[in-house]
Amino acid sequence: MKTKITLIGSGNVAHNLGLALLKAECEIVEVWSRTITNAKILADKLEANYTDNLANLNKNSDLYIIATTDNAIAKTAAKLDLGAKLIVHTSGSVEINVLEKASSNFGSFYPLQTFTKSHLTDFSSLPICIEGSTSANLNLLQELAGKLTNRVVELTSEQRQKLHLSAVFVSNFANYMQVIGEELCREQQVDFGLLKPLIEEVFEKNKHQKAIDNQTGPALRGDTFTMNKHLELLSDNKEWRELYQMISGMIQNSKSINQ
Amino acid sequence: MKTKITLIGSGNVAHNLGLALLKAECEIVEVWSRTITNAKILADKLEANYTDNLANLNKNSDLYIIATTDNAIAKTAAKLDLGAKLIVHTSGSVEINVLEKASSNFGSFYPLQTFTKSHLTDFSSLPICIEGSTSANLNLLQELAGKLTNRVVELTSEQRQKLHLSAVFVSNFANYMQVIGEELCREQQVDFGLLKPLIEEVFEKNKHQKAIDNQTGPALRGDTFTMNKHLELLSDNKEWRELYQMISGMIQNSKSINQ
């Protein structure tokens, strides 16, 4: 029998997850959104009903997935009236306990990726991190996640939160290093594309080894001559200068720890 | 006729560049190193002579390439006695003027990549940035670089220095973001491999669009709820906490500028 699922939310995660679940032969029963037109748009794609009334959701689903923004999860859960139905959220940073007042059966279903509506994500090799308030819940989530991907991992809330924080560093913050790089090139009318082979080299090496063993550059070498040149070049940008000093200091410290 | 080249230095750059030049049908006349055994090791690979005497280099070469550490370039040049021979350095961060006392013909020959002796670099699509004190010098460097790669770019010292600084952000500092990510996962016994699809997604997107248009995450969304959670998780690491706040603040500012 098809697993029946209600999606609470209509944003990027709900959108991508809903379509992936539909493709995996699940039945999407209902889509909820605060904004009824958004609920309808997603529901139409998922062949589902839709509503903007949280207290009155269809009670026939096997699983209720809260895919709202992180700060809305607790208050959304507080408005649910679903008895002992299994409720999960899709957040990386919120502990599952915020759901315990809404039901005795709760958990997390966290697909580790950045989602947009415009570019549909392939779930087949995506990690999905699960957590359940009971082993029966965990088993059900394991089975469902297994229909989407071959990388299902059980993590505690604490592990998942650190993983999510780690994701901010390796994706958002690493991306911002490129933003700075682009701006420095733009200031001098230098083609940023010149840096792409270098970026590729670092990226490729890190596929096969730890980043700590792939650290290079003036800070790691303790090359104060070059670092001072760089600080001079950043003299008109106090923030980037501070950032340069801060990260260089950390790299120098990590070297002494690593040796 | 083969271009005759003297390599001044025996480190990672000299090693990789020397082998690439040999492959490109250049003749490596001589290798200098402060340490005679290092000079010999590289010279043997390049079928060249070797010396540790800077003042007494063979004067038959067409080009003298200083591939020492950045802070040694000026003092190395000061010891040369090569008349009006063309002398270049391979540094990203040093202006070419430091060579003007050594010869009236000077320039830069900067291959933009991170080099190690253990892993030989393929130069064929590597950017080489050149600069010359005269257009004749520039032409010679252009021709030589063109034997190694199809990506030869003429840059001023100022442009090259900003490019080099940019490289530190997009390679060394971006790599360090992964170092932090690895450590956060390690603390919680979480497999860092779970983050690889996410890292790949960001990297792949940035191949085709500007990083500023690929910025995501709690800081860009102004999601203080999640940012405060993350700062809590970093409460036992003052440095990373400060770094998190600093980069998040910059991302938030870049958003307001970009809109």
PDB file of C-alpha atoms in Angstrom, chain B residues 41-256:
ATOM      1  CA  ILE B  41      68.157  16.792  -7.847  1.00  0.00           C
ATOM      2  CA  LEU B  42      66.139  19.123 -10.065  1.00  0.00           C
ATOM      3  CA  ALA B  43      68.936  19.643 -12.618  1.00  0.00           C
ATOM      4  CA  ASP B  44      69.218  15.888 -13.115  1.00  0.00           C
ATOM      5  CA  LYS B  45      65.522  15.703 -13.986  1.00  0.00           C
ATOM      6  CA  LEU B  46      65.885  18.606 -16.405  1.00  0.00           C
ATOM      7  CA  GLU B  47      69.133  17.458 -18.038  1.00  0.00           C
ATOM      8  CA  ALA B  48      70.678  20.736 -16.859  1.00  0.00           C
ATOM      9  CA  ASN B  49      73.783  21.913 -15.084  1.00  0.00           C
ATOM     10  CA  TYR B  50      73.542  23.120 -11.508  1.00  0.00           C
ATOM     11  CA  THR B  51      75.159  25.593  -9.152  1.00  0.00           C
ATOM     12  CA  ASP B  52      74.784  27.306  -5.794  1.00  0.00           C
ATOM     13  CA  ASN B  53      76.684  30.400  -6.924  1.00  0.00           C
ATOM     14  CA  LEU B  54      74.288  33.209  -7.939  1.00  0.00           C
ATOM     15  CA  ALA B  55      76.970  35.669  -9.022  1.00  0.00           C
ATOM     16  CA  ASN B  56      78.438  33.195 -11.428  1.00  0.00           C
ATOM     17  CA  LEU B  57      75.472  31.862 -13.437  1.00  0.00           C
ATOM     18  CA  ASN B  58      75.966  30.736 -17.015  1.00  0.00           C
ATOM     19  CA  LYS B  59      75.306  33.802 -19.200  1.00  0.00           C
ATOM     20  CA  ASN B  60      74.086  31.929 -22.291  1.00  0.00           C
ATOM     21  CA  SER B  61      70.399  31.691 -21.389  1.00  0.00           C
ATOM     22  CA  ASP B  62      67.666  33.721 -23.074  1.00  0.00           C
ATOM     23  CA  LEU B  63      65.641  33.915 -19.879  1.00  0.00           C
ATOM     24  CA  TYR B  64      66.334  33.722 -16.139  1.00  0.00           C
ATOM     25  CA  ILE B  65      63.377  32.656 -14.034  1.00  0.00           C
ATOM     26  CA  ILE B  66      63.480  33.442 -10.311  1.00  0.00           C
ATOM     27  CA  ALA B  67      61.206  30.888  -8.641  1.00  0.00           C
ATOM     28  CA  THR B  68      62.229  31.389  -5.026  1.00  0.00           C
ATOM     29  CA  THR B  69      59.979  32.309  -2.108  1.00  0.00           C
ATOM     30  CA  ASP B  70      58.465  35.769  -2.487  1.00  0.00           C
ATOM     31  CA  ASN B  71      60.525  37.391   0.219  1.00  0.00           C
ATOM     32  CA  ALA B  72      63.784  36.120  -1.325  1.00  0.00           C
ATOM     33  CA  ILE B  73      63.172  37.552  -4.817  1.00  0.00           C
ATOM     34  CA  ALA B  74      64.625  41.047  -4.271  1.00  0.00           C
ATOM     35  CA  LYS B  75      67.759  39.884  -2.503  1.00  0.00           C
ATOM     36  CA  THR B  76      68.273  37.071  -5.007  1.00  0.00           C
ATOM     37  CA  ALA B  77      67.994  39.556  -7.884  1.00  0.00           C
ATOM     38  CA  ALA B  78      70.470  41.885  -6.180  1.00  0.00           C
ATOM     39  CA  LYS B  79      73.140  39.193  -6.347  1.00  0.00           C
ATOM     40  CA  LEU B  80      72.769  38.508 -10.070  1.00  0.00           C
ATOM     41  CA  ASP B  81      75.325  39.733 -12.569  1.00  0.00           C
ATOM     42  CA  LEU B  82      73.629  39.127 -15.915  1.00  0.00           C
ATOM     43  CA  GLY B  83      73.966  42.425 -17.778  1.00  0.00           C
ATOM     44  CA  ALA B  84      70.797  43.147 -19.745  1.00  0.00           C
ATOM     45  CA  LYS B  85      69.496  39.562 -19.736  1.00  0.00           C
ATOM     46  CA  LEU B  86      65.740  39.093 -19.327  1.00  0.00           C
ATOM     47  CA  ILE B  87      64.908  38.209 -15.712  1.00  0.00           C
ATOM     48  CA  VAL B  88      61.414  37.306 -14.511  1.00  0.00           C
ATOM     49  CA  HIS B  89      59.924  36.029 -11.286  1.00  0.00           C
ATOM     50  CA  THR B  90      57.014  33.633 -10.807  1.00  0.00           C
ATOM     51  CA  SER B  91      55.366  35.340  -7.856  1.00  0.00           C
ATOM     52  CA  GLY B  92      51.739  36.387  -7.644  1.00  0.00           C
ATOM     53  CA  SER B  93      52.268  39.034  -5.017  1.00  0.00           C
ATOM     54  CA  VAL B  94      55.570  40.753  -5.887  1.00  0.00           C
ATOM     55  CA  GLU B  95      55.663  43.720  -8.282  1.00  0.00           C
ATOM     56  CA  ILE B  96      58.123  43.421 -11.175  1.00  0.00           C
ATOM     57  CA  ASN B  97      59.969  46.615 -10.191  1.00  0.00           C
ATOM     58  CA  VAL B  98      61.959  44.699  -7.584  1.00  0.00           C
ATOM     59  CA  LEU B  99      63.911  43.320 -10.551  1.00  0.00           C
ATOM     60  CA  GLU B 100      64.792  46.628 -12.197  1.00  0.00           C
ATOM     61  CA  LYS B 101      68.160  47.004 -10.457  1.00  0.00           C
ATOM     62  CA  ALA B 102      69.237  43.589 -11.713  1.00  0.00           C
ATOM     63  CA  SER B 103      68.568  44.241 -15.403  1.00  0.00           C
ATOM     64  CA  SER B 104      66.884  46.659 -17.765  1.00  0.00           C
ATOM     65  CA  ASN B 105      64.852  43.714 -19.070  1.00  0.00           C
ATOM     66  CA  PHE B 106      62.533  42.154 -16.546  1.00  0.00           C
ATOM     67  CA  GLY B 107      59.026  40.882 -16.042  1.00  0.00           C
ATOM     68  CA  SER B 108      56.744  38.336 -14.444  1.00  0.00           C
ATOM     69  CA  PHE B 109      55.740  34.820 -15.410  1.00  0.00           C
ATOM     70  CA  TYR B 110      53.076  33.722 -12.941  1.00  0.00           C
ATOM     71  CA  PRO B 111      51.395  30.322 -13.337  1.00  0.00           C
ATOM     72  CA  LEU B 112      48.186  30.500 -11.318  1.00  0.00           C
ATOM     73  CA  GLN B 113      47.995  27.180  -9.520  1.00  0.00           C
ATOM     74  CA  THR B 114      49.043  25.477  -6.307  1.00  0.00           C
ATOM     75  CA  PHE B 115      52.057  23.256  -6.913  1.00  0.00           C
ATOM     76  CA  THR B 116      53.550  20.272  -5.158  1.00  0.00           C
ATOM     77  CA  LYS B 117      56.485  18.145  -6.201  1.00  0.00           C
ATOM     78  CA  SER B 118      54.590  14.908  -5.594  1.00  0.00           C
ATOM     79  CA  HIS B 119      51.758  15.725  -8.000  1.00  0.00           C
ATOM     80  CA  LEU B 120      52.937  17.105 -11.374  1.00  0.00           C
ATOM     81  CA  THR B 121      50.690  19.852 -12.720  1.00  0.00           C
ATOM     82  CA  ASP B 122      49.276  19.779 -16.222  1.00  0.00           C
ATOM     83  CA  PHE B 123      49.939  23.261 -17.608  1.00  0.00           C
ATOM     84  CA  SER B 124      47.818  22.911 -20.750  1.00  0.00           C
ATOM     85  CA  SER B 125      44.785  24.821 -19.456  1.00  0.00           C
ATOM     86  CA  LEU B 126      46.492  26.678 -16.630  1.00  0.00           C
ATOM     87  CA  PRO B 127      46.436  30.478 -16.702  1.00  0.00           C
ATOM     88  CA  ILE B 128      49.889  32.022 -16.978  1.00  0.00           C
ATOM     89  CA  CYS B 129      49.968  35.751 -16.210  1.00  0.00           C
ATOM     90  CA  ILE B 130      52.764  37.727 -17.806  1.00  0.00           C
ATOM     91  CA  GLU B 131      54.149  41.242 -17.539  1.00  0.00           C
ATOM     92  CA  GLY B 132      57.202  42.747 -19.220  1.00  0.00           C
ATOM     93  CA  SER B 133      59.274  45.895 -18.820  1.00  0.00           C
ATOM     94  CA  THR B 134      59.231  46.354 -22.618  1.00  0.00           C
ATOM     95  CA  SER B 135      56.962  45.099 -25.368  1.00  0.00           C
ATOM     96  CA  ALA B 136      59.823  42.971 -26.734  1.00  0.00           C
ATOM     97  CA  ASN B 137      60.101  41.242 -23.347  1.00  0.00           C
ATOM     98  CA  LEU B 138      56.376  40.830 -23.227  1.00  0.00           C
ATOM     99  CA  ASN B 139      56.362  39.227 -26.675  1.00  0.00           C
ATOM    100  CA  LEU B 140      59.035  36.761 -25.697  1.00  0.00           C
ATOM    101  CA  LEU B 141      57.136  35.807 -22.519  1.00  0.00           C
ATOM    102  CA  GLN B 142      53.899  35.568 -24.489  1.00  0.00           C
ATOM    103  CA  GLU B 143      55.495  33.154 -26.921  1.00  0.00           C
ATOM    104  CA  LEU B 144      57.066  31.036 -24.198  1.00  0.00           C
ATOM    105  CA  ALA B 145      53.875  30.874 -22.103  1.00  0.00           C
ATOM    106  CA  GLY B 146      51.960  29.976 -25.258  1.00  0.00           C
ATOM    107  CA  LYS B 147      54.054  26.814 -25.546  1.00  0.00           C
ATOM    108  CA  LEU B 148      52.779  25.686 -22.133  1.00  0.00           C
ATOM    109  CA  THR B 149      49.131  26.750 -22.141  1.00  0.00           C
ATOM    110  CA  ASN B 150      46.377  28.320 -24.216  1.00  0.00           C
ATOM    111  CA  ARG B 151      45.517  30.716 -21.399  1.00  0.00           C
ATOM    112  CA  VAL B 152      48.124  33.469 -21.422  1.00  0.00           C
ATOM    113  CA  VAL B 153      47.022  36.769 -19.868  1.00  0.00           C
ATOM    114  CA  GLU B 154      48.834  40.059 -19.661  1.00  0.00           C
ATOM    115  CA  LEU B 155      48.346  41.650 -16.247  1.00  0.00           C
ATOM    116  CA  THR B 156      49.884  44.643 -14.474  1.00  0.00           C
ATOM    117  CA  SER B 157      51.591  44.048 -11.142  1.00  0.00           C
ATOM    118  CA  GLU B 158      48.599  45.553  -9.380  1.00  0.00           C
ATOM    119  CA  GLN B 159      46.144  43.293 -11.190  1.00  0.00           C
ATOM    120  CA  ARG B 160      48.272  40.253 -10.519  1.00  0.00           C
ATOM    121  CA  GLN B 161      48.549  41.085  -6.835  1.00  0.00           C
ATOM    122  CA  LYS B 162      44.770  41.377  -6.459  1.00  0.00           C
ATOM    123  CA  LEU B 163      44.343  38.141  -8.394  1.00  0.00           C
ATOM    124  CA  HIS B 164      46.756  36.448  -6.010  1.00  0.00           C
ATOM    125  CA  LEU B 165      44.896  37.842  -3.003  1.00  0.00           C
ATOM    126  CA  SER B 166      41.667  36.628  -4.556  1.00  0.00           C
ATOM    127  CA  ALA B 167      43.245  33.176  -4.927  1.00  0.00           C
ATOM    128  CA  VAL B 168      43.947  33.095  -1.191  1.00  0.00           C
ATOM    129  CA  PHE B 169      40.258  33.667  -0.459  1.00  0.00           C
ATOM    130  CA  VAL B 170      38.866  31.207  -3.017  1.00  0.00           C
ATOM    131  CA  SER B 171      41.370  28.414  -2.380  1.00  0.00           C
ATOM    132  CA  ASN B 172      43.146  28.680   0.982  1.00  0.00           C
ATOM    133  CA  PHE B 173      40.297  30.255   2.928  1.00  0.00           C
ATOM    134  CA  ALA B 174      37.531  28.251   1.232  1.00  0.00           C
ATOM    135  CA  ASN B 175      39.557  25.146   2.057  1.00  0.00           C
ATOM    136  CA  TYR B 176      39.767  26.273   5.664  1.00  0.00           C
ATOM    137  CA  MET B 177      35.958  26.444   5.798  1.00  0.00           C
ATOM    138  CA  GLN B 178      36.051  22.722   5.049  1.00  0.00           C
ATOM    139  CA  VAL B 179      38.648  22.216   7.769  1.00  0.00           C
ATOM    140  CA  ILE B 180      36.191  23.725  10.266  1.00  0.00           C
ATOM    141  CA  GLY B 181      33.356  21.622   8.821  1.00  0.00           C
ATOM    142  CA  GLU B 182      35.420  18.457   9.201  1.00  0.00           C
ATOM    143  CA  GLU B 183      36.237  19.291  12.800  1.00  0.00           C
ATOM    144  CA  LEU B 184      32.581  20.021  13.704  1.00  0.00           C
ATOM    145  CA  CYS B 185      31.586  16.633  12.267  1.00  0.00           C
ATOM    146  CA  ARG B 186      34.450  14.853  13.985  1.00  0.00           C
ATOM    147  CA  GLU B 187      33.384  16.264  17.374  1.00  0.00           C
ATOM    148  CA  GLN B 188      29.997  14.565  16.933  1.00  0.00           C
ATOM    149  CA  GLN B 189      31.231  11.390  15.197  1.00  0.00           C
ATOM    150  CA  VAL B 190      29.329  12.387  12.071  1.00  0.00           C
ATOM    151  CA  ASP B 191      30.669  11.261   8.674  1.00  0.00           C
ATOM    152  CA  PHE B 192      31.938  14.378   6.859  1.00  0.00           C
ATOM    153  CA  GLY B 193      31.218  12.538   3.596  1.00  0.00           C
ATOM    154  CA  LEU B 194      27.537  13.391   4.118  1.00  0.00           C
ATOM    155  CA  LEU B 195      28.384  16.972   3.138  1.00  0.00           C
ATOM    156  CA  LYS B 196      30.054  16.086  -0.151  1.00  0.00           C
ATOM    157  CA  PRO B 197      26.893  16.256  -2.329  1.00  0.00           C
ATOM    158  CA  LEU B 198      26.184  19.714  -0.910  1.00  0.00           C
ATOM    159  CA  ILE B 199      29.741  20.909  -1.523  1.00  0.00           C
ATOM    160  CA  GLU B 200      29.561  19.506  -5.060  1.00  0.00           C
ATOM    161  CA  GLU B 201      26.251  21.297  -5.720  1.00  0.00           C
ATOM    162  CA  VAL B 202      27.660  24.695  -4.704  1.00  0.00           C
ATOM    163  CA  PHE B 203      30.851  24.086  -6.677  1.00  0.00           C
ATOM    164  CA  GLU B 204      28.993  22.985  -9.817  1.00  0.00           C
ATOM    165  CA  LYS B 205      26.605  25.949  -9.703  1.00  0.00           C
ATOM    166  CA  ASN B 206      29.505  28.378  -9.365  1.00  0.00           C
ATOM    167  CA  LYS B 207      31.019  27.038 -12.569  1.00  0.00           C
ATOM    168  CA  HIS B 208      28.167  28.642 -14.484  1.00  0.00           C
ATOM    169  CA  GLN B 209      27.084  31.614 -12.376  1.00  0.00           C
ATOM    170  CA  LYS B 210      28.528  34.229 -10.057  1.00  0.00           C
ATOM    171  CA  ALA B 211      28.963  33.173  -6.430  1.00  0.00           C
ATOM    172  CA  ILE B 212      27.085  36.299  -5.305  1.00  0.00           C
ATOM    173  CA  ASP B 213      24.001  34.883  -7.074  1.00  0.00           C
ATOM    174  CA  ASN B 214      24.531  31.491  -5.452  1.00  0.00           C
ATOM    175  CA  GLN B 215      24.653  32.734  -1.872  1.00  0.00           C
ATOM    176  CA  THR B 216      22.206  30.912   0.412  1.00  0.00           C
ATOM    177  CA  GLY B 217      21.872  30.146   4.115  1.00  0.00           C
ATOM    178  CA  PRO B 218      20.598  31.651   7.349  1.00  0.00           C
ATOM    179  CA  ALA B 219      22.623  34.875   7.072  1.00  0.00           C
ATOM    180  CA  LEU B 220      21.276  35.696   3.616  1.00  0.00           C
ATOM    181  CA  ARG B 221      17.723  34.919   4.734  1.00  0.00           C
ATOM    182  CA  GLY B 222      18.191  37.072   7.833  1.00  0.00           C
ATOM    183  CA  ASP B 223      17.237  33.970   9.836  1.00  0.00           C
ATOM    184  CA  THR B 224      18.369  35.081  13.314  1.00  0.00           C
ATOM    185  CA  PHE B 225      16.615  32.079  14.864  1.00  0.00           C
ATOM    186  CA  THR B 226      18.987  29.646  13.169  1.00  0.00           C
ATOM    187  CA  MET B 227      22.018  31.925  13.507  1.00  0.00           C
ATOM    188  CA  ASN B 228      21.470  32.124  17.262  1.00  0.00           C
ATOM    189  CA  LYS B 229      21.242  28.318  17.439  1.00  0.00           C
ATOM    190  CA  HIS B 230      24.537  28.077  15.590  1.00  0.00           C
ATOM    191  CA  LEU B 231      26.209  30.595  17.886  1.00  0.00           C
ATOM    192  CA  GLU B 232      25.050  28.506  20.847  1.00  0.00           C
ATOM    193  CA  LEU B 233      26.566  25.399  19.250  1.00  0.00           C
ATOM    194  CA  LEU B 234      29.828  27.341  18.913  1.00  0.00           C
ATOM    195  CA  SER B 235      29.822  28.537  22.505  1.00  0.00           C
ATOM    196  CA  ASP B 236      32.894  26.445  23.329  1.00  0.00           C
ATOM    197  CA  ASN B 237      34.941  27.899  20.466  1.00  0.00           C
ATOM    198  CA  LYS B 238      35.295  31.654  20.749  1.00  0.00           C
ATOM    199  CA  GLU B 239      37.273  32.006  17.506  1.00  0.00           C
ATOM    200  CA  TRP B 240      34.853  30.117  15.283  1.00  0.00           C
ATOM    201  CA  ARG B 241      31.961  31.937  16.943  1.00  0.00           C
ATOM    202  CA  GLU B 242      33.535  35.281  16.025  1.00  0.00           C
ATOM    203  CA  LEU B 243      34.234  34.042  12.522  1.00  0.00           C
ATOM    204  CA  TYR B 244      30.624  32.890  12.157  1.00  0.00           C
ATOM    205  CA  GLN B 245      29.371  36.303  13.243  1.00  0.00           C
ATOM    206  CA  MET B 246      31.792  38.177  11.033  1.00  0.00           C
ATOM    207  CA  ILE B 247      31.032  36.277   7.801  1.00  0.00           C
ATOM    208  CA  SER B 248      27.287  36.232   8.520  1.00  0.00           C
ATOM    209  CA  GLY B 249      27.370  40.005   8.966  1.00  0.00           C
ATOM    210  CA  MET B 250      29.180  40.406   5.635  1.00  0.00           C
ATOM    211  CA  ILE B 251      26.677  38.165   3.853  1.00  0.00           C
ATOM    212  CA  GLN B 252      23.817  40.216   5.274  1.00  0.00           C
ATOM    213  CA  ASN B 253      25.487  43.428   4.118  1.00  0.00           C
ATOM    214  CA  SER B 254      26.243  42.053   0.676  1.00  0.00           C
ATOM    215  CA  LYS B 255      22.555  41.258   0.338  1.00  0.00           C
ATOM    216  CA  SER B 256      21.478  44.826   0.926  1.00  0.00           C
TER     217      SER B 256
END
